[in-house]
Amino acid sequence: MRGPGRGPGFGEGRGGEKKPAPGPPPAPGAPQQPPPPQPPRPPRLTAAAALAALEGLALIAGGAWMLIQGLAGNVGDATQAETGGITLIVLAAIPLLAARGLLKLRSWSRGPAIITQILALPVAWQLLQADSIAIPAGIALAVVAVTSLTLLLNPTTTQALGIGPKA
């Protein structure tokens, strides 16, 4: 029976048909059914997860270095260095969580991973414009970002994450 303005009543499916009642809970100590096996993870997805994790670890390292420099007073503006260091350490959570999600084949993880790579490209460009030792870091970051984007947008990766049209 349905209430006014409500969908199907309790125990009814979308079309009003009755759903079978759930069975009794398993007895304590009874063997539980194993979860269904996950499809194999494509190597491209594993590589994308590894690159995202590498970026997260690099953000932690860079943030820690900035924080230590600020606390030690080795920079002109210690407050700016400390704030920047803490910000980088906190931002490292995004690619690290995305990497974990990619390894577990979670479809939500592709978005943060792609956004991280898109944001890495202007950073790489700025590093390439520097007239210092930052140029090799810019090259490395650009290569990682473009490679990660290529891996994340690959149809095999998309299918493994359950995104897009089903075959």
Coordinates of C-alpha atoms in Angstrom, one line a residue:
M1 CA 0.0 0.0 0.0
R2 CA 1.3 3.4 -0.9
G3 CA 1.1 6.6 1.0
P4 CA 0.3 9.9 -0.7
G5 CA 3.2 11.3 -2.7
R6 CA 5.4 8.3 -1.9
G7 CA 6.9 5.7 -4.2
P8 CA 6.3 2.0 -3.9
G9 CA 5.3 0.9 -0.5
F10 CA 7.4 -1.1 1.9
G11 CA 8.4 -4.4 0.5
E12 CA 7.4 -3.5 -3.1
G13 CA 9.6 -3.0 -6.1
R14 CA 9.5 -0.2 -8.5
G15 CA 6.5 -1.5 -10.5
G16 CA 4.6 -2.3 -7.3
E17 CA 5.5 -6.0 -7.4
K18 CA 6.4 -7.7 -4.1
K19 CA 10.1 -8.3 -3.4
P20 CA 11.0 -11.6 -1.8
A21 CA 11.5 -11.1 1.9
P22 CA 15.1 -11.4 3.0
G23 CA 16.1 -14.8 4.5
P24 CA 16.9 -15.3 8.1
P25 CA 20.3 -14.1 9.2
P26 CA 23.0 -16.7 9.1
A27 CA 23.5 -18.6 12.3
P28 CA 26.6 -17.7 14.3
G29 CA 29.6 -19.7 13.3
A30 CA 27.9 -20.7 10.0
P31 CA 30.2 -20.3 7.0
Q32 CA 29.7 -17.0 5.2
Q33 CA 29.6 -16.8 1.4
P34 CA 32.7 -15.2 0.0
P35 CA 32.3 -11.9 -1.8
P36 CA 32.1 -12.1 -5.6
P37 CA 35.5 -12.0 -7.2
Q38 CA 36.6 -8.6 -8.6
P39 CA 37.5 -8.4 -12.2
P40 CA 41.2 -8.2 -12.9
R41 CA 42.8 -4.8 -12.6
P42 CA 44.3 -3.7 -15.9
P43 CA 48.0 -2.9 -15.8
R44 CA 47.2 0.7 -17.1
L45 CA 45.1 1.3 -14.0
T46 CA 47.8 0.0 -11.7
A47 CA 50.3 2.3 -13.4
A48 CA 47.9 5.3 -13.1
A49 CA 47.4 4.5 -9.4
A50 CA 51.2 4.3 -8.9
L51 CA 51.8 7.7 -10.6
A52 CA 49.0 9.3 -8.5
A53 CA 50.6 7.8 -5.3
L54 CA 54.0 9.1 -6.4
E55 CA 52.6 12.6 -6.8
G56 CA 51.0 12.4 -3.4
L57 CA 54.3 11.4 -1.8
A58 CA 56.1 14.1 -3.7
L59 CA 53.6 16.7 -2.3
I60 CA 54.2 15.4 1.2
A61 CA 58.0 15.6 0.7
G62 CA 57.7 19.1 -0.7
G63 CA 55.4 20.2 2.0
A64 CA 57.6 18.8 4.7
W65 CA 60.6 20.5 3.3
M66 CA 58.8 23.9 3.1
L67 CA 57.5 23.4 6.7
I68 CA 61.0 22.6 8.0
Q69 CA 62.5 25.5 6.2
G70 CA 59.9 27.8 7.7
L71 CA 60.3 26.5 11.2
A72 CA 64.1 26.7 11.0
G73 CA 63.9 30.3 9.8
N74 CA 65.9 29.6 6.6
V75 CA 63.5 31.6 4.4
G76 CA 62.5 35.2 4.1
D77 CA 58.9 34.7 5.2
A78 CA 58.6 31.8 7.7
T79 CA 54.8 32.1 8.0
Q80 CA 54.4 31.8 4.2
A81 CA 56.7 28.8 4.1
E82 CA 54.9 27.1 7.0
T83 CA 51.5 27.7 5.6
G84 CA 52.6 26.5 2.1
G85 CA 54.1 23.4 3.6
I86 CA 51.0 22.5 5.6
T87 CA 48.8 23.2 2.5
L88 CA 50.9 20.8 0.4
I89 CA 50.8 18.1 3.0
V90 CA 47.0 18.4 3.2
L91 CA 46.6 18.5 -0.6
A92 CA 48.6 15.3 -0.8
A93 CA 45.5 13.5 0.4
I94 CA 43.8 14.0 -2.9
P95 CA 46.1 12.0 -5.2
L96 CA 46.8 9.4 -2.4
L97 CA 43.1 8.7 -1.9
A98 CA 42.6 8.6 -5.7
A99 CA 45.4 6.1 -6.0
R100 CA 43.8 3.9 -3.3
G101 CA 40.5 4.1 -5.0
L102 CA 42.0 3.3 -8.4
L103 CA 43.6 0.2 -6.9
K104 CA 40.3 -0.9 -5.5
L105 CA 38.5 -0.2 -8.8
R106 CA 36.3 2.5 -7.4
S107 CA 34.8 4.6 -10.2
W108 CA 34.8 7.8 -8.0
S109 CA 38.6 7.8 -7.9
R110 CA 39.1 8.7 -11.6
G111 CA 37.7 12.2 -11.1
P112 CA 40.2 13.4 -8.4
A113 CA 43.0 11.6 -10.3
I114 CA 42.2 13.5 -13.5
I115 CA 41.8 16.8 -11.7
T116 CA 45.2 16.3 -10.0
Q117 CA 46.8 15.8 -13.4
I118 CA 45.1 18.8 -15.0
L119 CA 46.3 21.0 -12.0
A120 CA 49.8 19.6 -12.3
L121 CA 50.2 20.8 -15.9
P122 CA 50.3 24.6 -15.2
V123 CA 52.6 23.8 -12.2
A124 CA 54.9 22.0 -14.6
W125 CA 54.8 24.9 -17.0
Q126 CA 55.8 27.3 -14.3
L127 CA 58.7 25.1 -13.3
L128 CA 59.8 25.0 -16.9
Q129 CA 59.8 28.8 -17.0
A130 CA 62.2 29.0 -14.1
D131 CA 65.9 29.6 -14.7
S132 CA 67.1 27.1 -12.1
I133 CA 67.2 23.5 -11.1
A134 CA 63.4 23.5 -11.2
I135 CA 63.5 22.8 -14.9
P136 CA 64.1 19.1 -14.5
A137 CA 61.3 18.9 -11.9
G138 CA 59.0 20.6 -14.4
I139 CA 59.9 18.1 -17.1
A140 CA 59.3 15.2 -14.7
L141 CA 56.0 16.6 -13.5
A142 CA 54.8 17.2 -17.1
V143 CA 55.7 13.7 -18.2
V144 CA 54.0 12.2 -15.1
A145 CA 50.8 14.3 -15.7
V146 CA 50.5 13.6 -19.4
T147 CA 51.2 9.9 -18.9
S148 CA 48.7 9.7 -16.1
L149 CA 46.0 11.5 -18.1
T150 CA 46.7 9.1 -21.0
L151 CA 46.3 6.1 -18.7
L152 CA 43.2 7.4 -16.9
L153 CA 41.4 8.3 -20.2
N154 CA 42.2 5.0 -21.8
P155 CA 39.0 2.9 -22.6
T156 CA 40.4 -0.1 -20.8
T157 CA 40.7 1.9 -17.6
T158 CA 37.3 3.4 -18.0
Q159 CA 35.8 -0.1 -18.5
A160 CA 37.6 -1.5 -15.5
L161 CA 36.2 1.3 -13.3
G162 CA 32.7 0.7 -14.7
I163 CA 32.4 4.1 -16.3
G164 CA 30.9 4.7 -19.7
P165 CA 28.8 2.5 -21.9
K166 CA 28.6 -1.1 -21.0
A167 CA 29.7 -3.6 -23.6

